Tab-separated table of C-alpha atoms in Angstrom:
chain	number	residue	atom	x	y	z
A	96	MET	CA	-15.636	22.379	16.825
A	97	THR	CA	-18.536	20.232	18.019
A	98	THR	CA	-17.481	17.124	19.934
A	99	HIS	CA	-19.407	13.912	19.321
A	100	THR	CA	-19.024	11.023	21.711
A	101	HIS	CA	-20.432	7.596	22.154
A	102	THR	CA	-20.056	5.289	25.122
A	103	ALA	CA	-18.709	1.795	24.819
A	104	PRO	CA	-21.213	-0.840	25.889
A	105	GLY	CA	-20.860	-2.789	29.082
A	106	ALA	CA	-21.744	-0.426	31.897
A	107	ALA	CA	-24.948	-1.047	33.786
A	108	GLY	CA	-26.518	-0.264	37.160
A	109	LEU	CA	-24.002	0.889	39.759
A	110	ALA	CA	-21.007	-0.281	37.776
A	111	PRO	CA	-18.751	2.540	36.617
A	112	SER	CA	-19.493	3.566	33.066
A	113	ALA	CA	-16.938	2.908	30.357
A	114	PRO	CA	-14.929	5.937	29.329
A	115	ALA	CA	-16.392	8.035	26.575
A	116	VAL	CA	-14.736	7.434	23.220
A	117	PRO	CA	-14.566	10.353	20.786
A	118	ALA	CA	-16.519	9.519	17.657
A	119	LEU	CA	-15.206	10.040	14.164
A	120	GLY	CA	-17.756	12.047	12.200
A	121	ARG	CA	-18.274	11.980	8.462
A	122	ALA	CA	-15.982	14.977	7.853
A	123	GLY	CA	-13.299	13.422	10.045
A	124	LEU	CA	-13.541	10.120	8.171
A	125	LEU	CA	-13.174	11.850	4.810
A	126	THR	CA	-10.159	13.741	6.178
A	127	VAL	CA	-8.301	10.641	7.361
A	128	LEU	CA	-9.152	8.915	4.064
A	129	LEU	CA	-7.485	11.817	2.258
A	130	GLY	CA	-4.443	11.156	4.424
A	131	ALA	CA	-4.582	7.473	3.466
A	132	ALA	CA	-4.836	8.227	-0.235
A	133	LEU	CA	-1.782	10.488	-0.525
A	134	PRO	CA	0.967	7.939	0.345
A	135	LEU	CA	-0.615	5.233	-1.814
A	136	VAL	CA	-1.066	7.547	-4.787
A	137	ASP	CA	2.582	8.549	-4.512
A	138	PHE	CA	3.842	4.971	-4.659
A	139	PHE	CA	2.366	4.595	-8.158
A	140	ILE	CA	2.257	8.150	-9.501
A	141	VAL	CA	5.912	8.084	-10.559
A	142	ASN	CA	5.650	4.948	-12.741
A	143	VAL	CA	4.592	6.757	-15.917
A	144	ALA	CA	6.767	9.790	-15.078
A	145	LEU	CA	10.066	7.882	-14.827
A	146	PRO	CA	11.111	8.238	-18.511
A	147	THR	CA	10.583	12.008	-18.373
A	148	MET	CA	12.462	12.242	-15.056
A	149	GLY	CA	15.386	10.283	-16.460
A	150	HIS	CA	15.629	12.525	-19.515
A	151	ASP	CA	15.324	15.768	-17.562
A	152	LEU	CA	17.737	14.841	-14.746
A	153	HIS	CA	20.131	12.726	-16.886
A	154	ALA	CA	19.563	9.829	-14.485
A	155	SER	CA	20.682	6.251	-15.100
A	156	GLU	CA	18.315	3.300	-14.752
A	157	PRO	CA	19.650	2.241	-11.299
A	158	VAL	CA	19.118	5.774	-9.959
A	159	LEU	CA	15.592	5.887	-11.381
A	160	GLU	CA	14.845	2.566	-9.694
A	161	LEU	CA	15.981	4.146	-6.421
A	162	VAL	CA	13.362	6.872	-6.907
A	163	VAL	CA	10.760	4.095	-6.624
A	164	ALA	CA	12.613	1.758	-4.270
A	165	GLY	CA	13.864	4.396	-1.814
A	166	TYR	CA	10.305	5.523	-1.114
A	167	GLY	CA	8.999	1.974	-0.833
A	168	ILE	CA	11.754	0.707	1.471
A	169	ALA	CA	11.605	3.674	3.869
A	170	TYR	CA	7.821	3.396	3.898
A	171	ALA	CA	7.800	-0.337	4.655
A	172	VAL	CA	10.600	-0.227	7.234
A	173	LEU	CA	9.058	2.517	9.391
A	174	LEU	CA	5.320	1.738	9.215
A	175	VAL	CA	5.091	-0.329	12.397
A	176	LEU	CA	7.131	2.268	14.274
A	177	GLY	CA	4.717	4.929	13.001
A	178	GLY	CA	1.794	2.954	14.405
A	179	ARG	CA	3.493	2.570	17.788
A	180	LEU	CA	4.293	6.293	17.978
A	181	GLY	CA	0.635	7.059	17.321
A	182	ASP	CA	-0.424	4.791	20.187
A	183	LEU	CA	2.117	6.498	22.440
A	184	LEU	CA	1.984	10.178	21.472
A	185	GLY	CA	-1.559	10.474	20.118
A	186	ARG	CA	-2.834	9.475	16.702
A	187	ARG	CA	-4.205	12.885	15.735
A	188	ARG	CA	-0.895	14.504	16.640
A	189	MET	CA	1.039	11.975	14.559
A	190	PHE	CA	-1.454	12.336	11.704
A	191	LEU	CA	-0.933	16.102	11.623
A	192	GLY	CA	2.852	15.764	11.916
A	193	GLY	CA	3.061	13.051	9.267
A	194	LEU	CA	0.807	15.011	6.920
A	195	ALA	CA	2.902	18.176	7.309
A	196	ALA	CA	6.115	16.209	6.742
A	197	PHE	CA	4.603	14.582	3.662
A	198	GLY	CA	3.805	18.009	2.237
A	199	LEU	CA	7.316	19.345	2.885
A	200	THR	CA	9.033	16.284	1.404
A	201	SER	CA	6.702	16.392	-1.617
A	202	LEU	CA	7.797	19.996	-2.161
A	203	ALA	CA	11.436	18.888	-1.884
A	204	CYS	CA	10.822	16.163	-4.492
A	205	GLY	CA	9.157	18.628	-6.837
A	206	LEU	CA	12.025	21.119	-6.567
A	207	ALA	CA	14.872	18.568	-6.674
A	208	PRO	CA	17.694	19.903	-8.914
A	209	THR	CA	19.425	16.532	-9.418
A	210	ALA	CA	18.503	12.864	-9.481
A	211	TRP	CA	20.291	12.099	-6.211
A	212	VAL	CA	18.544	14.941	-4.403
A	213	LEU	CA	15.281	13.468	-5.679
A	214	VAL	CA	16.237	10.026	-4.330
A	215	ILE	CA	16.997	11.491	-0.868
A	216	ALA	CA	13.758	13.480	-0.870
A	217	ARG	CA	11.799	10.360	-1.867
A	218	ILE	CA	13.305	8.406	1.032
A	219	ALA	CA	12.232	11.211	3.387
A	220	GLN	CA	8.788	11.210	1.767
A	221	GLY	CA	8.497	7.473	2.439
A	222	ALA	CA	9.371	8.059	6.107
A	223	ALA	CA	6.681	10.769	6.326
A	224	SER	CA	4.155	8.368	4.782
A	225	ALA	CA	5.041	5.783	7.428
A	226	ALA	CA	4.230	8.319	10.150
A	227	LEU	CA	0.942	9.267	8.486
A	228	LEU	CA	-0.771	6.132	7.214
A	229	PRO	CA	-0.966	3.936	10.374
A	230	GLN	CA	-2.874	6.698	12.172
A	231	VAL	CA	-5.737	6.363	9.694
A	232	LEU	CA	-6.519	2.750	10.511
A	233	ALA	CA	-5.840	3.222	14.212
A	234	THR	CA	-8.186	6.218	14.392
A	235	ILE	CA	-10.944	4.302	12.621
A	236	GLN	CA	-10.492	1.319	14.951
A	237	ALA	CA	-10.486	3.490	18.076
A	238	THR	CA	-13.414	5.787	17.238
A	239	THR	CA	-15.969	3.552	15.519
A	240	GLU	CA	-17.924	0.443	16.453
A	241	GLY	CA	-20.208	-2.102	14.833
A	242	PRO	CA	-21.803	-1.114	11.516
A	243	ARG	CA	-20.067	2.285	11.543
A	244	ARG	CA	-16.683	0.583	11.727
A	245	ALA	CA	-17.618	-1.859	8.969
A	246	ARG	CA	-18.626	1.028	6.689
A	247	ALA	CA	-15.506	3.016	7.555
A	248	MET	CA	-13.235	0.027	6.892
A	249	SER	CA	-14.976	-0.619	3.571
A	250	MET	CA	-14.405	3.012	2.614
A	251	TYR	CA	-10.747	2.737	3.661
A	252	GLY	CA	-10.256	-0.362	1.530
A	253	ALA	CA	-11.985	1.250	-1.448
A	254	THR	CA	-9.860	4.386	-1.026
A	255	ALA	CA	-6.654	2.353	-0.863
A	256	GLY	CA	-7.385	0.322	-3.978
A	257	LEU	CA	-8.659	3.258	-5.981
A	258	SER	CA	-5.639	5.360	-4.964
A	259	MET	CA	-3.221	2.743	-6.250
A	260	VAL	CA	-4.840	2.660	-9.691
A	261	ALA	CA	-5.713	6.357	-9.870
A	262	GLY	CA	-2.136	7.317	-8.944
A	263	GLN	CA	-0.843	5.921	-12.209
A	264	VAL	CA	-3.637	7.565	-14.211
A	265	LEU	CA	-3.070	10.906	-12.480
A	266	GLY	CA	0.683	10.688	-13.064
A	267	GLY	CA	0.229	10.375	-16.814
A	268	VAL	CA	-2.245	13.236	-16.972
A	269	LEU	CA	-0.064	15.588	-14.915
A	270	VAL	CA	3.119	14.892	-16.885
A	271	ALA	CA	1.339	15.481	-20.173
A	272	ALA	CA	-0.452	18.605	-18.905
A	273	ASP	CA	2.914	20.189	-17.996
A	274	LEU	CA	1.201	22.631	-15.615
A	275	PHE	CA	3.039	25.975	-15.557
A	276	GLY	CA	5.976	24.275	-17.253
A	277	THR	CA	6.574	21.952	-14.278
A	278	GLY	CA	6.534	18.700	-16.301
A	279	TRP	CA	7.141	15.645	-14.119
A	280	ARG	CA	7.585	17.842	-11.034
A	281	SER	CA	3.816	18.370	-10.883
A	282	VAL	CA	3.321	14.746	-9.751
A	283	PHE	CA	4.906	15.802	-6.445
A	284	LEU	CA	3.877	19.455	-6.254
A	285	VAL	CA	0.194	18.530	-6.555
A	286	ASN	CA	0.463	17.080	-3.036
A	287	VAL	CA	1.141	20.472	-1.443
A	288	PRO	CA	-2.368	21.996	-1.786
A	289	ALA	CA	-3.900	18.620	-0.855
A	290	VAL	CA	-1.792	18.556	2.329
A	291	LEU	CA	-2.757	22.116	3.247
A	292	LEU	CA	-6.426	21.214	2.879
A	293	GLY	CA	-5.902	18.058	4.937
A	294	LEU	CA	-4.171	19.949	7.752
A	295	LEU	CA	-6.977	22.503	7.926
A	296	LEU	CA	-9.661	19.805	8.051
A	297	ALA	CA	-7.799	17.493	10.438
A	298	ALA	CA	-7.300	20.238	13.014
A	299	ARG	CA	-11.096	20.667	13.161
A	300	THR	CA	-12.582	17.217	12.546
A	301	VAL	CA	-10.230	14.412	13.692
A	302	PRO	CA	-10.484	13.471	17.398
A	303	GLU	CA	-7.384	12.672	19.438
A	304	THR	CA	-6.961	9.075	20.576
A	305	ARG	CA	-4.102	7.111	22.062
A	306	SER	CA	-3.526	3.779	23.757
A	307	ALA	CA	-4.853	3.665	27.316
A	308	ARG	CA	-1.620	1.985	28.431
A	309	PRO	CA	1.075	3.160	26.031
A	310	GLU	CA	4.266	1.141	26.035
A	311	PRO	CA	7.779	2.523	25.517
A	312	LEU	CA	9.298	2.109	22.083
A	313	ASP	CA	10.859	-1.236	21.253
A	314	GLY	CA	14.392	-0.184	20.250
A	315	PRO	CA	15.894	-3.622	19.486
A	316	GLY	CA	12.774	-4.728	17.608
A	317	THR	CA	12.687	-1.548	15.544
A	318	VAL	CA	16.338	-1.897	14.522
A	319	LEU	CA	16.025	-5.601	13.669
A	320	LEU	CA	12.839	-5.130	11.627
A	321	ALA	CA	14.448	-2.260	9.712
A	322	LEU	CA	17.550	-4.354	8.985
A	323	THR	CA	15.475	-7.382	7.948
A	324	LEU	CA	13.336	-5.476	5.454
A	325	THR	CA	16.270	-3.444	4.129
A	326	THR	CA	18.493	-6.478	3.510
A	327	LEU	CA	15.618	-8.123	1.649
A	328	LEU	CA	14.244	-5.217	-0.387
A	329	ALA	CA	17.403	-3.271	-1.242
A	330	PRO	CA	19.197	-6.033	-3.202
A	331	LEU	CA	16.007	-7.179	-4.924
A	332	THR	CA	15.215	-3.680	-6.151
A	333	GLU	CA	18.758	-2.714	-7.145
A	334	GLY	CA	20.393	-6.067	-7.926
A	335	ARG	CA	19.399	-6.474	-11.575
A	336	ALA	CA	20.314	-2.934	-12.628
A	337	ALA	CA	23.613	-3.115	-10.691
A	338	GLY	CA	24.597	-6.496	-12.200
A	339	TRP	CA	24.101	-8.461	-8.957
A	340	PRO	CA	27.355	-7.499	-7.201
A	341	LEU	CA	28.598	-9.354	-4.111
A	342	TRP	CA	26.813	-7.065	-1.627
A	343	THR	CA	23.404	-8.081	-2.997
A	344	TRP	CA	24.026	-11.772	-2.301
A	345	LEU	CA	25.514	-11.093	1.149
A	346	SER	CA	22.525	-8.934	1.987
A	347	LEU	CA	20.018	-11.600	0.923
A	348	ALA	CA	21.953	-14.252	2.843
A	349	ALA	CA	21.747	-12.151	6.023
A	350	THR	CA	17.968	-11.688	5.777
A	351	PRO	CA	16.784	-15.009	7.329
A	352	PHE	CA	19.192	-14.642	10.264
A	353	LEU	CA	18.012	-11.105	10.952
A	354	ALA	CA	14.383	-12.211	10.607
A	355	TYR	CA	14.901	-14.977	13.176
A	356	GLY	CA	16.666	-12.531	15.499
A	357	PHE	CA	13.710	-10.156	15.204
A	358	TYR	CA	11.238	-12.936	15.971
A	359	ALA	CA	13.250	-14.113	18.993
A	360	VAL	CA	13.503	-10.601	20.455
A	361	GLU	CA	9.784	-9.942	19.946
A	362	ARG	CA	8.752	-13.299	21.434
A	363	ARG	CA	10.919	-12.704	24.512
A	364	ALA	CA	9.396	-9.260	25.051
A	365	ASP	CA	5.866	-10.604	24.550
A	366	ARG	CA	6.368	-13.382	27.107
A	367	ALA	CA	7.842	-10.898	29.588
A	368	GLY	CA	4.611	-8.906	29.518
A	369	ARG	CA	5.966	-5.993	27.497
A	370	THR	CA	4.473	-4.846	24.186
A	371	PRO	CA	7.003	-5.477	21.423
A	372	LEU	CA	6.957	-3.678	18.098
A	373	VAL	CA	5.159	-6.631	16.439
A	374	PRO	CA	3.636	-8.806	19.196
A	375	PRO	CA	3.774	-12.494	18.164
A	376	SER	CA	0.604	-13.022	20.210
A	377	LEU	CA	-1.207	-10.791	17.691
A	378	PHE	CA	-0.804	-13.594	15.145
A	379	GLN	CA	-2.953	-15.869	17.301
A	380	LEU	CA	-5.892	-13.990	15.774
A	381	VAL	CA	-6.995	-16.287	12.947
A	382	SER	CA	-8.503	-13.504	10.859
A	383	LEU	CA	-5.323	-11.420	11.015
A	384	ARG	CA	-2.996	-14.327	10.275
A	385	ARG	CA	-4.946	-15.671	7.307
A	386	GLY	CA	-5.748	-12.239	5.912
A	387	LEU	CA	-2.078	-11.226	5.971
A	388	ALA	CA	-1.105	-14.454	4.221
A	389	MET	CA	-3.448	-13.493	1.390
A	390	ILE	CA	-2.689	-9.784	1.120
A	391	VAL	CA	1.023	-10.423	0.483
A	392	PRO	CA	0.661	-12.233	-2.892
A	393	PHE	CA	-2.194	-9.900	-3.847
A	394	ALA	CA	-0.133	-6.737	-3.281
A	395	LEU	CA	2.983	-8.283	-4.852
A	396	GLY	CA	1.167	-9.156	-8.074
A	397	PHE	CA	-0.772	-5.898	-8.242
A	398	SER	CA	2.190	-3.545	-7.812
A	399	GLY	CA	4.342	-5.577	-10.186
A	400	PHE	CA	1.632	-5.409	-12.841
A	401	MET	CA	1.243	-1.636	-12.489
A	402	PHE	CA	4.985	-1.079	-12.936
A	403	VAL	CA	5.326	-3.486	-15.860
A	404	ILE	CA	2.296	-2.212	-17.779
A	405	ALA	CA	3.540	1.382	-17.466
A	406	VAL	CA	6.917	0.439	-18.972
A	407	ALA	CA	5.407	-1.818	-21.657
A	408	LEU	CA	2.873	0.730	-22.876
A	409	GLN	CA	5.393	3.565	-23.102
A	410	GLN	CA	8.545	1.807	-24.307
A	411	GLY	CA	6.921	-1.026	-26.269
A	412	ALA	CA	3.558	0.197	-27.520
A	413	GLY	CA	4.831	3.739	-28.043
A	414	MET	CA	2.240	5.483	-25.869
A	415	GLY	CA	2.815	8.833	-24.257
A	416	PRO	CA	2.459	9.224	-20.478
A	417	VAL	CA	-1.146	10.435	-20.660
A	418	SER	CA	-2.257	7.532	-22.881
A	419	ALA	CA	-0.398	5.029	-20.708
A	420	GLY	CA	-2.089	6.436	-17.627
A	421	LEU	CA	-5.566	6.606	-19.140
A	422	ALA	CA	-5.268	3.011	-20.363
A	423	LEU	CA	-5.891	2.001	-16.747
A	424	ALA	CA	-8.825	4.377	-16.222
A	425	PRO	CA	-11.346	1.527	-16.844
A	426	MET	CA	-9.665	-0.420	-14.043
A	427	ALA	CA	-10.062	2.533	-11.655
A	428	ALA	CA	-13.686	3.110	-12.682
A	429	ALA	CA	-14.611	-0.563	-12.287
A	430	PHE	CA	-12.869	-0.703	-8.909
A	431	PHE	CA	-14.801	2.319	-7.651
A	432	VAL	CA	-18.215	1.111	-8.818
A	433	THR	CA	-17.732	-2.459	-7.589
A	434	SER	CA	-16.363	-1.388	-4.196
A	435	LEU	CA	-19.634	0.447	-3.522
A	436	ALA	CA	-21.482	-2.864	-3.719
A	437	GLY	CA	-18.863	-4.727	-1.663
A	438	PRO	CA	-20.393	-4.284	1.825
A	439	ARG	CA	-23.828	-5.543	0.704
A	440	LEU	CA	-22.256	-8.537	-1.038
A	441	VAL	CA	-20.199	-9.396	2.037
A	442	ALA	CA	-23.270	-9.128	4.279
A	443	ARG	CA	-24.991	-11.737	2.122
A	444	TRP	CA	-22.191	-14.028	0.959
A	445	GLY	CA	-19.392	-13.477	3.474
A	446	THR	CA	-15.774	-13.874	2.423
A	447	ARG	CA	-16.674	-16.064	-0.543
A	448	VAL	CA	-16.929	-12.686	-2.271
A	449	VAL	CA	-13.124	-12.560	-2.035
A	450	THR	CA	-12.861	-15.862	-3.905
A	451	ALA	CA	-15.186	-14.551	-6.614
A	452	GLY	CA	-13.005	-11.440	-6.837
A	453	GLY	CA	-9.926	-13.565	-7.428
A	454	LEU	CA	-11.645	-15.405	-10.264
A	455	LEU	CA	-12.650	-12.096	-11.856
A	456	GLN	CA	-9.116	-10.734	-11.516
A	457	ALA	CA	-7.689	-13.840	-13.189
A	458	ALA	CA	-10.184	-13.482	-16.046
A	459	GLY	CA	-9.208	-9.833	-16.472
A	460	LEU	CA	-5.505	-10.664	-16.663
A	461	LEU	CA	-6.210	-13.337	-19.277
A	462	LEU	CA	-8.132	-10.783	-21.348
A	463	ILE	CA	-5.251	-8.294	-21.059
A	464	GLY	CA	-2.776	-10.988	-22.113
A	465	PHE	CA	-4.939	-11.999	-25.071
A	466	ALA	CA	-5.201	-8.360	-26.192
A	467	ALA	CA	-1.422	-7.946	-25.986
A	468	TRP	CA	-0.783	-11.193	-27.880
A	469	ARG	CA	-3.253	-10.331	-30.641
A	470	THR	CA	-2.732	-6.585	-31.209
A	471	TRP	CA	0.881	-5.811	-30.172
A	472	PRO	CA	2.297	-3.189	-30.652
A	473	ASP	CA	-1.061	-1.498	-31.341
A	474	LEU	CA	-2.163	-2.036	-27.758
A	475	GLY	CA	-4.296	0.919	-26.673
A	476	VAL	CA	-7.068	1.984	-24.344
A	477	LEU	CA	-9.776	0.245	-26.383
A	478	GLN	CA	-7.940	-3.080	-26.550
A	479	LEU	CA	-7.196	-3.018	-22.808
A	480	LEU	CA	-10.656	-1.870	-21.729
A	481	PRO	CA	-12.396	-5.277	-21.223
A	482	GLY	CA	-9.519	-6.853	-19.300
A	483	ALA	CA	-8.770	-3.760	-17.228
A	484	ALA	CA	-12.420	-3.355	-16.229
A	485	VAL	CA	-12.864	-7.010	-15.260
A	486	ALA	CA	-9.565	-7.047	-13.310
A	487	GLY	CA	-10.514	-3.822	-11.507
A	488	ALA	CA	-13.861	-5.279	-10.450
A	489	GLY	CA	-12.109	-8.388	-9.160
A	490	GLN	CA	-9.604	-6.360	-7.154
A	491	ALA	CA	-12.444	-4.349	-5.593
A	492	LEU	CA	-13.968	-7.579	-4.271
A	493	GLN	CA	-10.697	-8.507	-2.580
A	494	LEU	CA	-8.690	-5.629	-1.147
A	495	PRO	CA	-11.331	-3.689	0.872
A	496	ILE	CA	-12.701	-6.918	2.337
A	497	LEU	CA	-9.238	-8.188	3.243
A	498	PHE	CA	-8.559	-5.015	5.226
A	499	ARG	CA	-11.753	-5.599	7.188
A	500	VAL	CA	-10.889	-9.259	7.799
A	501	ILE	CA	-7.355	-8.547	9.023
A	502	LEU	CA	-8.367	-5.920	11.579
A	503	SER	CA	-11.737	-7.370	12.587
A	504	GLU	CA	-10.470	-8.949	15.828
A	505	VAL	CA	-7.691	-6.501	16.731
A	506	PRO	CA	-8.559	-4.772	20.043
A	507	ALA	CA	-8.747	-0.976	20.024
A	508	ALA	CA	-5.790	-0.739	22.436
A	509	ARG	CA	-3.592	-2.320	19.769
A	510	ALA	CA	-5.149	-0.532	16.808
A	511	GLY	CA	-1.917	1.251	15.888
A	512	VAL	CA	0.149	-1.927	16.074
A	513	GLY	CA	-2.409	-3.932	14.072
A	514	GLY	CA	-2.698	-1.263	11.394
A	515	GLY	CA	1.075	-0.936	11.223
A	516	VAL	CA	1.577	-4.681	10.800
A	517	MET	CA	-1.014	-4.854	8.026
A	518	THR	CA	0.277	-1.871	6.098
A	519	THR	CA	3.893	-3.041	6.515
A	520	ALA	CA	3.009	-6.421	4.998
A	521	GLN	CA	1.149	-4.698	2.159
A	522	GLN	CA	3.877	-2.138	1.484
A	523	ALA	CA	6.743	-4.646	1.664
A	524	ALA	CA	4.847	-6.884	-0.768
A	525	MET	CA	4.280	-3.950	-3.118
A	526	ALA	CA	8.003	-3.174	-3.101
A	527	LEU	CA	8.739	-6.868	-3.710
A	528	GLY	CA	6.298	-6.876	-6.609
A	529	VAL	CA	8.115	-4.068	-8.392
A	530	ALA	CA	11.446	-5.756	-7.672
A	531	THR	CA	10.522	-9.299	-8.717
A	532	LEU	CA	7.982	-8.943	-11.527
A	533	GLY	CA	9.650	-5.748	-12.733
A	534	SER	CA	13.062	-7.413	-12.842
A	535	LEU	CA	11.604	-10.478	-14.555
A	536	PHE	CA	10.035	-8.336	-17.269
A	537	LEU	CA	13.113	-6.167	-17.835
A	538	SER	CA	15.472	-9.157	-17.932
A	539	LEU	CA	13.284	-11.078	-20.428
A	540	THR	CA	12.756	-8.146	-22.787
A	541	PRO	CA	16.202	-8.110	-24.513
A	542	GLY	CA	15.996	-11.792	-25.508
A	543	LEU	CA	12.267	-12.297	-26.124
A	544	GLY	CA	11.008	-8.876	-27.092
A	545	MET	CA	8.622	-6.765	-25.073
A	546	ARG	CA	5.395	-8.520	-26.048
A	547	ASP	CA	6.517	-12.007	-25.008
A	548	ALA	CA	8.202	-10.619	-21.886
A	549	LEU	CA	4.889	-8.976	-20.956
A	550	LEU	CA	2.961	-12.204	-21.554
A	551	LEU	CA	5.330	-14.244	-19.383
A	552	THR	CA	5.168	-11.625	-16.620
A	553	LEU	CA	1.357	-11.719	-16.758
A	554	ALA	CA	1.591	-15.504	-16.406
A	555	ALA	CA	3.735	-15.020	-13.294
A	556	GLN	CA	1.127	-12.665	-11.877
A	557	LEU	CA	-1.565	-15.226	-12.602
A	558	ALA	CA	0.375	-17.580	-10.335
A	559	THR	CA	0.049	-15.060	-7.482
A	560	VAL	CA	-3.681	-14.791	-8.197
A	561	ALA	CA	-3.977	-18.590	-8.044
A	562	LEU	CA	-2.300	-18.485	-4.628
A	563	THR	CA	-4.708	-15.824	-3.365
A	564	LEU	CA	-7.618	-17.926	-4.607
A	565	ALA	CA	-6.404	-20.944	-2.639
A	566	LEU	CA	-5.798	-18.856	0.491
A	567	SER	CA	-9.207	-17.163	0.229
A	568	LEU	CA	-10.871	-20.509	0.945
A	569	ARG	CA	-9.283	-20.466	4.426
A	570	LEU	CA	-10.622	-17.039	5.421
A	571	PRO	CA	-13.274	-16.892	8.171
A	572	ARG	CA	-16.656	-17.110	6.443
A	573	THR	CA	-18.053	-13.967	8.093
A	574	VAL	CA	-16.557	-10.519	8.738
A	575	ARG	CA	-17.311	-8.527	11.872
């Protein structure tokens, strides 16, 4: 393997030169982007496969919700810890370990004989994703500079957004294709060859990096963050299907106290000069703080929409899994094409491009709602095409740029922590989106019918888009 290095600026004359930083080549960048795509694809790939899973495994609705929620909660809870472990043990090592674990847990999901075995395997798969994904951002931050970093971050953002849409499309195609008689199992088994390819490439192309001054793990912070996210996400994802038993309300009531305890522990560690799991001082960075505030409603609305549209198209409009998946293909295509132009638009117009993206996304949702209102239940690919394409273009002008904004001022020494915080906020919001907008849609359907329930849920998502539009006006005008 040929080693490429570049030297950080700042050394001159007799001053000691800055240590050489291993550079991430093109093949290495494509490899870590493959690693970023797999966990995001798998969050959405099951949406259109859930009805087939339920029929095959004789699973009840609450258990099927756990197939989605178990992955999302484990993923969100452990992401920051995954970033810290990469800083401590080496990001390439954690990338390889997380990728291998993701492949093994995907195989376990694909071979699961019962619904509960599938739930357990999905939780393990979420934990593997949490070990894998933070290393991607941290590696990019630590091995690129200037224009190369801007391009790499744009490619990461485009990969993330495209993966979330393409996952649902791919899920429908795989279920319908029934490869070798595997049915829904192929949505998990398809990961195995991708992981093997990723391991082979990563061993040859991804440089090893770690924090120059790694800190020990923050045990109390890790436990409190895990408890905070679990007590929030678990009742919201399972409460409606379970009939809102007492434990759901007790869990939600405990969340603010646990959140304050987590903040107090982290602030104390930060002031003592230690590096906590989520350093409060990191939020002094304006770009990170304002970008995170915007990515939460964006991810919440997006993931909720993807879940709701999958259910509505299959159970209401009578589509099969492949048609339901392909109905969103225009969204994926528009996202991909628009994201290619994103860096040039940002160079000229700055973060006002994000505001324009929000307006486009809102217009797309209105077009989707109008199509549903006018043509239901004959809602198909053709009727959805204009709205899906416009919404996809709008999303492409938001998500990749937000990733760049959030991490633009994070120092390389804290790359793993910064990436973990960002992806935790995004993943927790995605899980909340499925729980809140999904529950709203499913609870409205019996009384109003599926069309009106869909329209009201789209209106709720429009409210999240309005919030992102307002917050986009507070972003720094330029992106480093």
